[in-house]
């Protein structure tokens, strides 16, 4: 992997880190005293700074350094978490994002103001306690700086770049620390340094007192001690190193990461003799001398006076830590992940799609040839293709959390902008969807949330007058429903004023003045440019948004619906297919054209009963085992005329999220996997068609949008009812 | 005064009271040296009044023990119960050895 690839990975990781900082900051606003969150933010900033320097993001590094210092003050209790600090840090995160994405002008505009405010906030910090007094020469240094200047300093080993794949895994570090004799005279408190290290994980320290002189020669305020510290931590090497950043110029320091797994990834438990020798507590020659007796090595070494008890205990602790870390890695090996560029994944999906088409052709050819062996091979290939298809589709499935992660910030900013109190509740973030769909959903979701915050949730005063809590709630909930995912965005605000919507609809000539159907009235909000807002705000009200939501959803073969109650709130539900690419379909023929029905919605296929249809108009109903099911005649729906095949027609019973209808088709052809291909703008206008696919013989079939067909049926029914009454 | 030296012909007792940090360490060092110089076979350090400590005090105790041991004399230490915060601090600094043999009783 070359530098540019690595840089790309850094950018990707930094984006995730900045997103994580953002969400942690919003949590911190709710729990200002939560030290774990403060530590997380500090470490993430530290990583952004350190990694940024490695990849030449100098401005970003310098800017992150100021922010890191601010959070260092916070975590050391010199500054309390305030709304100002959270807000300023959020602005800073935006600025870091701009620097990361190369929007330098944008960053430059924000940076000056942010930095001066950061300085002002830091000036308000309580003076550092004596314990934290830092030698001036070391100020501003960092783990990364150290890597760059290792050659010139005293015995400091360069610190290796943090490996992103190591994130979250426990490492064991052996730290040799020998401070200069006059270190304490510089105001450094070793106790604080050791406790800072202990904040990163489990530490076992053993001091070497062999250089401490007798009283006559002892200068009591000088240090004669050195240490071996073993640290077991999930923190990065840079984090470990940064603990020593202010003493590294006045000490010999060596940080080694101990191997905890062998070449095969199995836990590597170093023998105690080897560990003692590596730590310098035992001569290597003594290992063979002691080995071979029946007692544990450590016990024998102790009995032989070769090692002291503290040295042995420290080495045993180090051994335990290495074993635990190795075991953890082995356990996690199964769930280890790698990053793959999206383009590569898209290529894989395309290739699998082509394979599916090829497999369908082969299957058809085998059937036509009537050769058993050929058919057997085609069946085997079909099974394998199914597995490959499912595995490939699964790779693209990602949790909705990814899409949800930016919403707390959005709601936070909207609340500030609109002077409202808003609480956001997220549920079902683990629900998975195709990554491409998730990306396309982001804009529609943002539009809906902005509308809910601006028009849905009332001002705190209005809410109080209405007997509601001052803070309004926006809830986003995702759930899987069969082959679809539903995302509901609900608020507990004022609800839609349907009368006002109706009036606007009549004014704009979208509906007749006599229109009273609430479904029809609600659907007006998805018309381009439709708004009931009396004035526009910076947030919404220009009538741009909900039509975009509907058109984006349609592109995804999805749907949007709305439920509202005056005074109680509004819920907008997006329904999206799990995947855009390959579905199991039932191939049917209507008027000489092939159509595909999503197999997951098909309940059964039945012959048209002799007693046939009852009810009104061309559609009618079928009585299926006592249940009356409306019939949709697809010939009629698509204007395909009567034809000669009507006598043998069949009914395909489908269930779309509880709505059961019978599709009247000329013939049921076969079950088949179909690869959904993008279609032209012309076809996109036909709402009942969700896409197109290429069949085994090279012909094209159209994929039915069952939901839209059912919606049209319901609309027609309402219209008929209206006519009758 | 962080330390008081109680003279006895056989046992010299050093009573440490209050903080024992780098700020007091020179004075403590002088008192420890006086106790050693007295030639008493045993030097006893009473830590029951010990306050805040730092690494310099632990280092001083290590030095005192080594000095006495080399002269064939012994150090006894008391007033430090098993749960005393000073023990935890010594352990965190990898210097539990400084309190070896220290009992809780006066």
PDB file of C-alpha atoms in Angstrom, chain A residues 416-509:
ATOM      1  CA  UNK A 416     -30.024  26.805  18.988  1.00  0.00           C
ATOM      2  CA  UNK A 417     -31.025  28.398  15.700  1.00  0.00           C
ATOM      3  CA  UNK A 418     -34.767  28.257  16.346  1.00  0.00           C
ATOM      4  CA  UNK A 419     -34.658  29.025  20.070  1.00  0.00           C
ATOM      5  CA  UNK A 420     -36.435  25.770  20.839  1.00  0.00           C
ATOM      6  CA  UNK A 421     -35.751  22.964  23.249  1.00  0.00           C
ATOM      7  CA  UNK A 422     -35.420  19.680  21.390  1.00  0.00           C
ATOM      8  CA  UNK A 423     -34.673  16.148  22.453  1.00  0.00           C
ATOM      9  CA  UNK A 424     -33.733  13.580  19.857  1.00  0.00           C
ATOM     10  CA  UNK A 425     -34.396   9.907  20.431  1.00  0.00           C
ATOM     11  CA  UNK A 426     -32.839   7.368  18.069  1.00  0.00           C
ATOM     12  CA  UNK A 427     -34.036   3.789  17.956  1.00  0.00           C
ATOM     13  CA  UNK A 428     -33.191   0.830  15.775  1.00  0.00           C
ATOM     14  CA  UNK A 429     -29.819   2.149  14.610  1.00  0.00           C
ATOM     15  CA  UNK A 430     -28.634  -1.436  14.268  1.00  0.00           C
ATOM     16  CA  UNK A 431     -31.145  -2.045  11.460  1.00  0.00           C
ATOM     17  CA  UNK A 432     -29.168  -2.739   8.318  1.00  0.00           C
ATOM     18  CA  UNK A 433     -29.649  -1.385   4.828  1.00  0.00           C
ATOM     19  CA  UNK A 434     -27.696  -1.406   1.601  1.00  0.00           C
ATOM     20  CA  UNK A 435     -24.929   1.191   1.886  1.00  0.00           C
ATOM     21  CA  UNK A 436     -25.981   2.935  -1.317  1.00  0.00           C
ATOM     22  CA  UNK A 437     -29.517   3.329  -0.006  1.00  0.00           C
ATOM     23  CA  UNK A 438     -28.261   4.718   3.278  1.00  0.00           C
ATOM     24  CA  UNK A 439     -26.285   7.370   1.446  1.00  0.00           C
ATOM     25  CA  UNK A 440     -29.327   8.375  -0.585  1.00  0.00           C
ATOM     26  CA  UNK A 441     -31.484   8.590   2.526  1.00  0.00           C
ATOM     27  CA  UNK A 442     -29.387  11.183   4.265  1.00  0.00           C
ATOM     28  CA  UNK A 443     -30.838  14.233   2.467  1.00  0.00           C
ATOM     29  CA  UNK A 444     -34.497  13.172   2.815  1.00  0.00           C
ATOM     30  CA  UNK A 445     -33.995  12.515   6.512  1.00  0.00           C
ATOM     31  CA  UNK A 446     -32.342  15.896   7.030  1.00  0.00           C
ATOM     32  CA  UNK A 447     -35.250  17.632   5.265  1.00  0.00           C
ATOM     33  CA  UNK A 448     -37.795  15.889   7.452  1.00  0.00           C
ATOM     34  CA  UNK A 449     -35.931  16.595  10.681  1.00  0.00           C
ATOM     35  CA  UNK A 450     -35.589  20.283   9.775  1.00  0.00           C
ATOM     36  CA  UNK A 451     -39.305  20.465   9.050  1.00  0.00           C
ATOM     37  CA  UNK A 452     -40.166  18.721  12.315  1.00  0.00           C
ATOM     38  CA  UNK A 453     -37.952  21.075  14.306  1.00  0.00           C
ATOM     39  CA  UNK A 454     -39.144  24.202  12.536  1.00  0.00           C
ATOM     40  CA  UNK A 455     -42.834  23.592  11.836  1.00  0.00           C
ATOM     41  CA  UNK A 456     -43.670  20.568  13.956  1.00  0.00           C
ATOM     42  CA  UNK A 457     -42.322  21.276  17.430  1.00  0.00           C
ATOM     43  CA  UNK A 458     -43.736  24.414  19.043  1.00  0.00           C
ATOM     44  CA  UNK A 459     -41.763  27.029  20.981  1.00  0.00           C
ATOM     45  CA  UNK A 460     -41.176  26.180  24.666  1.00  0.00           C
ATOM     46  CA  UNK A 461     -43.743  28.827  25.682  1.00  0.00           C
ATOM     47  CA  UNK A 462     -46.414  27.488  23.326  1.00  0.00           C
ATOM     48  CA  UNK A 463     -45.771  23.969  24.553  1.00  0.00           C
ATOM     49  CA  UNK A 464     -46.137  25.048  28.161  1.00  0.00           C
ATOM     50  CA  UNK A 465     -49.414  26.754  27.330  1.00  0.00           C
ATOM     51  CA  UNK A 466     -50.567  23.521  25.700  1.00  0.00           C
ATOM     52  CA  UNK A 467     -49.663  21.558  28.833  1.00  0.00           C
ATOM     53  CA  UNK A 468     -46.690  19.856  27.183  1.00  0.00           C
ATOM     54  CA  UNK A 469     -43.097  19.657  28.418  1.00  0.00           C
ATOM     55  CA  UNK A 470     -41.006  22.637  27.272  1.00  0.00           C
ATOM     56  CA  UNK A 471     -38.703  20.356  25.302  1.00  0.00           C
ATOM     57  CA  UNK A 472     -40.141  18.821  22.179  1.00  0.00           C
ATOM     58  CA  UNK A 473     -39.132  15.336  21.153  1.00  0.00           C
ATOM     59  CA  UNK A 474     -38.161  14.120  17.735  1.00  0.00           C
ATOM     60  CA  UNK A 475     -37.950  10.357  17.523  1.00  0.00           C
ATOM     61  CA  UNK A 476     -36.311   8.506  14.672  1.00  0.00           C
ATOM     62  CA  UNK A 477     -36.989   4.808  14.662  1.00  0.00           C
ATOM     63  CA  UNK A 478     -35.878   2.233  12.131  1.00  0.00           C
ATOM     64  CA  UNK A 479     -37.290  -1.278  11.838  1.00  0.00           C
ATOM     65  CA  UNK A 480     -37.191  -4.058   9.305  1.00  0.00           C
ATOM     66  CA  UNK A 481     -40.516  -5.176   7.835  1.00  0.00           C
ATOM     67  CA  UNK A 482     -39.962  -8.207   5.609  1.00  0.00           C
ATOM     68  CA  UNK A 483     -37.921  -7.188   2.613  1.00  0.00           C
ATOM     69  CA  UNK A 484     -38.230  -3.518   3.476  1.00  0.00           C
ATOM     70  CA  UNK A 485     -36.980  -1.151   6.118  1.00  0.00           C
ATOM     71  CA  UNK A 486     -39.192   1.502   7.617  1.00  0.00           C
ATOM     72  CA  UNK A 487     -37.821   4.677   9.123  1.00  0.00           C
ATOM     73  CA  UNK A 488     -40.289   6.751  11.090  1.00  0.00           C
ATOM     74  CA  UNK A 489     -39.536  10.346  12.012  1.00  0.00           C
ATOM     75  CA  UNK A 490     -42.065  11.432  14.612  1.00  0.00           C
ATOM     76  CA  UNK A 491     -42.416  14.622  16.602  1.00  0.00           C
ATOM     77  CA  UNK A 492     -44.711  15.480  19.485  1.00  0.00           C
ATOM     78  CA  UNK A 493     -45.426  18.910  18.095  1.00  0.00           C
ATOM     79  CA  UNK A 494     -48.527  20.677  16.863  1.00  0.00           C
ATOM     80  CA  UNK A 495     -49.381  18.261  14.046  1.00  0.00           C
ATOM     81  CA  UNK A 496     -50.347  19.300  10.537  1.00  0.00           C
ATOM     82  CA  UNK A 497     -53.061  21.897  10.194  1.00  0.00           C
ATOM     83  CA  UNK A 498     -54.947  19.966   7.521  1.00  0.00           C
ATOM     84  CA  UNK A 499     -57.472  22.733   6.995  1.00  0.00           C
ATOM     85  CA  UNK A 500     -54.650  25.150   6.263  1.00  0.00           C
ATOM     86  CA  UNK A 501     -53.054  22.589   3.935  1.00  0.00           C
ATOM     87  CA  UNK A 502     -56.404  22.141   2.171  1.00  0.00           C
ATOM     88  CA  UNK A 503     -56.837  25.904   1.757  1.00  0.00           C
ATOM     89  CA  UNK A 504     -53.353  26.243   0.285  1.00  0.00           C
ATOM     90  CA  UNK A 505     -54.054  23.298  -2.019  1.00  0.00           C
ATOM     91  CA  UNK A 506     -57.252  24.932  -3.262  1.00  0.00           C
ATOM     92  CA  UNK A 507     -55.477  28.320  -3.657  1.00  0.00           C
ATOM     93  CA  UNK A 508     -52.813  26.695  -5.766  1.00  0.00           C
ATOM     94  CA  UNK A 509     -55.339  24.759  -7.811  1.00  0.00           C
TER      95      UNK A 509
END
